[in-house]
Short mmCIF file of C-alpha atoms in Angstrom, two decimals:
data_model
loop_
_atom_site.label_atom_id
_atom_site.label_comp_id
_atom_site.label_asym_id
_atom_site.label_seq_id
_atom_site.Cartn_x
_atom_site.Cartn_y
_atom_site.Cartn_z
CA GLU C 1 89.08 87.00 122.09
CA ALA C 2 90.99 85.31 119.16
CA GLN C 3 90.44 87.53 116.06
CA VAL C 4 91.89 89.04 112.84
CA THR C 5 91.19 92.85 112.97
CA GLN C 6 91.28 95.26 110.00
CA ASN C 7 91.03 98.89 109.72
CA PRO C 8 89.28 100.77 108.27
CA ARG C 9 86.19 99.00 107.82
CA TYR C 10 85.09 101.50 105.00
CA LEU C 11 87.06 103.85 103.02
CA ILE C 12 86.34 106.14 100.33
CA THR C 13 89.33 107.71 98.78
CA VAL C 14 89.98 109.35 95.27
CA THR C 15 92.59 107.95 92.53
CA GLY C 16 96.33 108.52 93.15
CA LYS C 17 96.08 108.84 96.99
CA LYS C 18 98.16 106.37 98.65
CA LEU C 19 96.15 104.35 101.71
CA THR C 20 96.97 101.38 103.82
CA VAL C 21 94.88 99.05 105.38
CA THR C 22 95.90 97.52 108.39
CA CYS C 23 95.59 94.03 109.61
CA SER C 24 96.48 92.49 112.99
CA GLN C 25 95.79 88.91 114.42
CA ASN C 26 96.38 87.87 117.99
CA MET C 27 96.42 84.38 117.55
CA ASN C 28 100.29 83.94 116.88
CA HIS C 29 100.00 82.88 113.35
CA GLU C 30 102.53 82.19 111.07
CA TYR C 31 100.67 82.60 108.10
CA MET C 32 98.60 85.69 106.77
CA SER C 33 97.11 86.47 103.63
CA TRP C 34 95.09 89.52 101.67
CA TYR C 35 92.22 88.76 99.65
CA ARG C 36 89.70 90.78 97.18
CA GLN C 37 86.22 89.70 96.89
CA ASP C 38 84.16 90.92 93.68
CA PRO C 39 80.77 90.10 92.54
CA GLY C 40 81.01 87.07 90.08
CA LEU C 41 84.63 86.57 91.04
CA GLY C 42 84.76 85.28 94.43
CA LEU C 43 87.95 85.26 96.69
CA ARG C 44 91.03 86.03 94.95
CA GLN C 45 94.57 86.25 96.82
CA ILE C 46 96.47 89.20 96.68
CA TYR C 47 99.67 88.49 98.35
CA TYR C 48 100.48 86.21 101.36
CA SER C 49 102.94 85.95 103.76
CA MET C 50 104.40 82.68 105.53
CA ASN C 51 106.35 84.06 108.08
CA VAL C 52 107.76 87.65 109.29
CA GLU C 53 109.92 89.22 106.23
CA VAL C 54 108.45 86.68 103.82
CA THR C 55 105.91 87.74 101.35
CA ASP C 56 104.91 86.42 98.32
CA LYS C 57 102.64 87.37 95.34
CA GLY C 58 99.02 85.76 95.05
CA ASP C 59 96.76 85.97 91.85
CA VAL C 60 95.96 89.19 91.73
CA PRO C 61 99.01 91.44 93.09
CA GLU C 62 99.34 94.30 90.70
CA GLY C 63 98.79 97.57 92.32
CA TYR C 64 99.14 96.38 95.89
CA LYS C 65 102.36 95.91 98.24
CA VAL C 66 102.36 94.32 101.62
CA SER C 67 105.01 94.17 104.52
CA ARG C 68 105.32 91.89 107.34
CA LYS C 69 107.59 93.28 109.95
CA GLU C 70 105.94 91.69 112.73
CA LYS C 71 104.10 88.42 113.33
CA ARG C 72 100.85 90.09 114.42
CA ASN C 73 100.62 92.72 111.61
CA PHE C 74 100.28 92.51 107.47
CA PRO C 75 99.31 95.79 106.06
CA LEU C 76 97.92 96.14 102.75
CA ILE C 77 99.48 99.43 100.94
CA LEU C 78 97.84 100.66 97.56
CA GLU C 79 100.56 103.24 96.41
CA SER C 80 98.27 104.81 93.77
CA PRO C 81 94.80 103.77 93.95
CA SER C 82 92.66 103.31 90.84
CA PRO C 83 88.97 102.81 90.45
CA ASN C 84 89.39 98.94 89.56
CA GLN C 85 90.77 98.52 93.21
CA THR C 86 87.30 99.27 94.42
CA SER C 87 86.25 96.13 96.01
CA LEU C 88 85.76 94.32 99.40
CA TYR C 89 89.16 93.43 101.15
CA PHE C 90 89.64 90.79 103.55
CA CYS C 91 92.84 89.69 105.73
CA ALA C 92 93.23 86.20 106.87
CA SER C 93 95.61 84.21 109.05
CA SER C 94 96.33 80.36 109.72
CA LEU C 95 98.38 78.87 112.40
CA GLY C 96 100.74 76.58 110.03
CA ASP C 97 103.11 78.62 107.59
CA THR C 98 101.87 76.92 104.13
CA GLY C 99 98.31 78.41 103.57
CA THR C 100 96.74 75.09 103.41
CA ASP C 101 95.21 75.29 106.49
CA THR C 102 92.26 76.58 107.99
CA GLN C 103 92.36 80.31 107.50
CA TYR C 104 90.53 82.70 109.66
CA PHE C 105 89.29 86.08 108.34
CA GLY C 106 88.95 89.66 109.58
CA PRO C 107 85.63 91.59 109.10
CA GLY C 108 86.61 93.08 105.81
CA THR C 109 87.14 96.52 104.40
CA ARG C 110 84.95 98.28 101.83
CA LEU C 111 87.10 100.35 99.61
CA THR C 112 85.81 102.89 97.11
CA VAL C 113 88.06 104.65 94.67
CA LEU C 114 86.61 107.65 92.97
CA GLY J 1 94.58 76.30 85.42
CA GLU J 2 93.37 75.49 89.02
CA SER J 3 89.74 76.41 89.77
CA VAL J 4 87.03 75.28 92.02
CA GLY J 5 83.41 75.57 91.14
CA LEU J 6 79.81 75.07 92.71
CA HIS J 7 77.24 73.49 90.79
CA LEU J 8 74.28 76.06 91.63
CA PRO J 9 74.77 79.62 92.55
CA THR J 10 71.67 79.77 94.80
CA LEU J 11 69.61 77.01 96.90
CA SER J 12 66.43 77.48 98.28
CA VAL J 13 65.01 75.18 101.06
CA GLN J 14 62.32 75.23 103.81
CA GLU J 15 63.20 75.34 107.48
CA GLY J 16 63.59 71.93 108.59
CA ASP J 17 64.71 70.61 105.45
CA ASN J 18 68.47 68.91 104.77
CA SER J 19 70.34 70.87 102.45
CA ILE J 20 73.24 69.94 100.32
CA ILE J 21 75.82 72.15 98.63
CA ASN J 22 78.09 70.81 95.82
CA CYS J 23 81.42 71.66 94.74
CA ALA J 24 83.66 70.25 91.80
CA TYR J 25 87.53 70.92 92.03
CA SER J 26 90.20 70.44 89.56
CA ASN J 27 93.41 70.00 91.29
CA SER J 28 93.34 66.29 91.90
CA ALA J 29 96.72 66.72 94.02
CA SER J 30 95.11 68.92 96.61
CA ASP J 31 95.27 67.24 100.11
CA TYR J 32 92.92 69.99 102.01
CA PHE J 33 89.39 71.14 101.32
CA ILE J 34 87.44 73.49 103.49
CA TRP J 35 84.03 75.17 103.55
CA TYR J 36 83.25 78.66 104.99
CA LYS J 37 79.91 80.62 105.31
CA GLN J 38 79.69 84.08 104.82
CA GLU J 39 76.68 86.11 106.33
CA SER J 40 75.98 89.55 104.89
CA GLY J 41 78.50 92.16 105.89
CA LYS J 42 80.77 89.64 107.62
CA GLY J 43 83.96 87.86 106.64
CA PRO J 44 83.94 84.14 105.68
CA GLN J 45 83.61 81.91 108.86
CA PHE J 46 84.90 78.47 109.09
CA ILE J 47 82.70 75.52 108.89
CA ILE J 48 84.41 72.31 108.52
CA ASP J 49 87.52 70.95 106.53
CA ILE J 50 88.65 67.66 105.30
CA ARG J 51 91.69 66.11 104.34
CA SER J 52 92.09 63.90 101.24
CA ASN J 53 92.81 60.83 103.31
CA MET J 54 89.26 60.90 104.43
CA ASP J 55 86.11 60.47 102.80
CA LYS J 56 83.51 61.82 105.16
CA ARG J 57 83.79 64.33 108.18
CA GLN J 58 81.12 65.37 110.55
CA GLY J 59 80.80 68.13 112.74
CA GLN J 60 77.57 69.74 114.43
CA ARG J 61 74.93 69.70 112.01
CA VAL J 62 77.02 69.40 109.05
CA THR J 63 78.73 66.81 107.05
CA VAL J 64 81.45 67.29 104.18
CA LEU J 65 81.75 64.36 101.72
CA LEU J 66 84.97 64.10 99.60
CA ASN J 67 84.80 62.05 96.45
CA LYS J 68 88.15 61.94 95.03
CA THR J 69 87.45 60.00 92.05
CA VAL J 70 84.99 62.58 90.59
CA LYS J 71 86.89 65.42 92.26
CA HIS J 72 83.69 66.30 94.10
CA LEU J 73 82.90 67.95 97.35
CA SER J 74 79.68 68.57 99.33
CA LEU J 75 78.42 70.19 102.29
CA GLN J 76 75.17 68.71 104.06
CA ILE J 77 73.38 70.50 106.51
CA ALA J 78 70.93 68.85 108.57
CA ALA J 79 67.84 70.63 109.75
CA THR J 80 68.30 73.79 108.07
CA GLN J 81 67.45 76.82 110.06
CA PRO J 82 66.92 80.56 109.10
CA GLY J 83 70.29 81.48 110.53
CA ASP J 84 72.01 79.12 108.05
CA SER J 85 70.96 81.65 105.36
CA ALA J 86 74.28 82.75 103.73
CA VAL J 87 76.88 82.19 100.96
CA TYR J 88 78.66 79.07 101.21
CA PHE J 89 81.97 78.71 99.66
CA CYS J 90 84.22 75.67 99.13
CA ALA J 91 88.10 76.19 98.79
CA GLU J 92 91.15 73.75 98.10
CA ALA J 93 94.71 73.99 98.64
CA ASN J 94 96.29 75.21 95.52
CA GLN J 95 99.22 73.02 93.75
CA ALA J 96 102.02 75.00 95.15
CA GLY J 97 100.79 74.32 98.74
CA THR J 98 100.83 78.05 99.39
CA ALA J 99 97.16 79.22 99.42
CA LEU J 100 93.51 78.15 99.34
CA ILE J 101 91.68 78.66 96.27
CA PHE J 102 88.05 79.44 96.53
CA GLY J 103 84.89 78.60 94.58
CA LYS J 104 82.43 81.35 93.70
CA GLY J 105 79.96 80.53 96.22
CA THR J 106 76.29 79.36 96.64
CA THR J 107 73.74 81.35 98.48
CA LEU J 108 71.70 79.70 100.78
CA SER J 109 67.98 80.84 101.27
CA VAL J 110 66.16 79.26 104.09
CA SER J 111 62.29 80.09 104.52
CA SER J 112 60.38 79.61 107.34
#
């Protein structure tokens, strides 16, 4: 089944403890992206990648890192999480390399930072 | 700056009615628009999209209308069903052509 998977789906952690949220797609998509979703603010892009080894900042990149060593994987790294990073996170991918195409979303990761 | 907005945060309809969800966008140069549906506890799900060289596009029970003159996008759902209850987002391509910019969403509630 063609899909975007994320792990973990739920995570509760403490301030300052490094964490990684994994994202994987099996559709051979070029473009991948991370969003966070907060009440009243909608979906905001954190980082995106147009191809392997090519990543760039979205609208809210502070406090996050990403890497794209393989086409199928795009992990989101929080080196030192803070409570304002408590949010619902979505990974997405699209076939083309521009991001202005149909993006397919994962199921989401709900992160709570205490 | 770029922004995509929706006219109403909530919409309540009766089962069987037609629903219209509206969206205003700001980037007059955008050439791509898309509607997503998000059910509780799930990720956004693609519904329908449209390029700027079109005014209308139809899918199964859904129609997207694009009015570039007034920068307005709408989603029409025919014969709305309880399973259509969800949050609906519009999105447009950003000016750099690198990402989608999402509106804040309209919650559609369908009562039977």
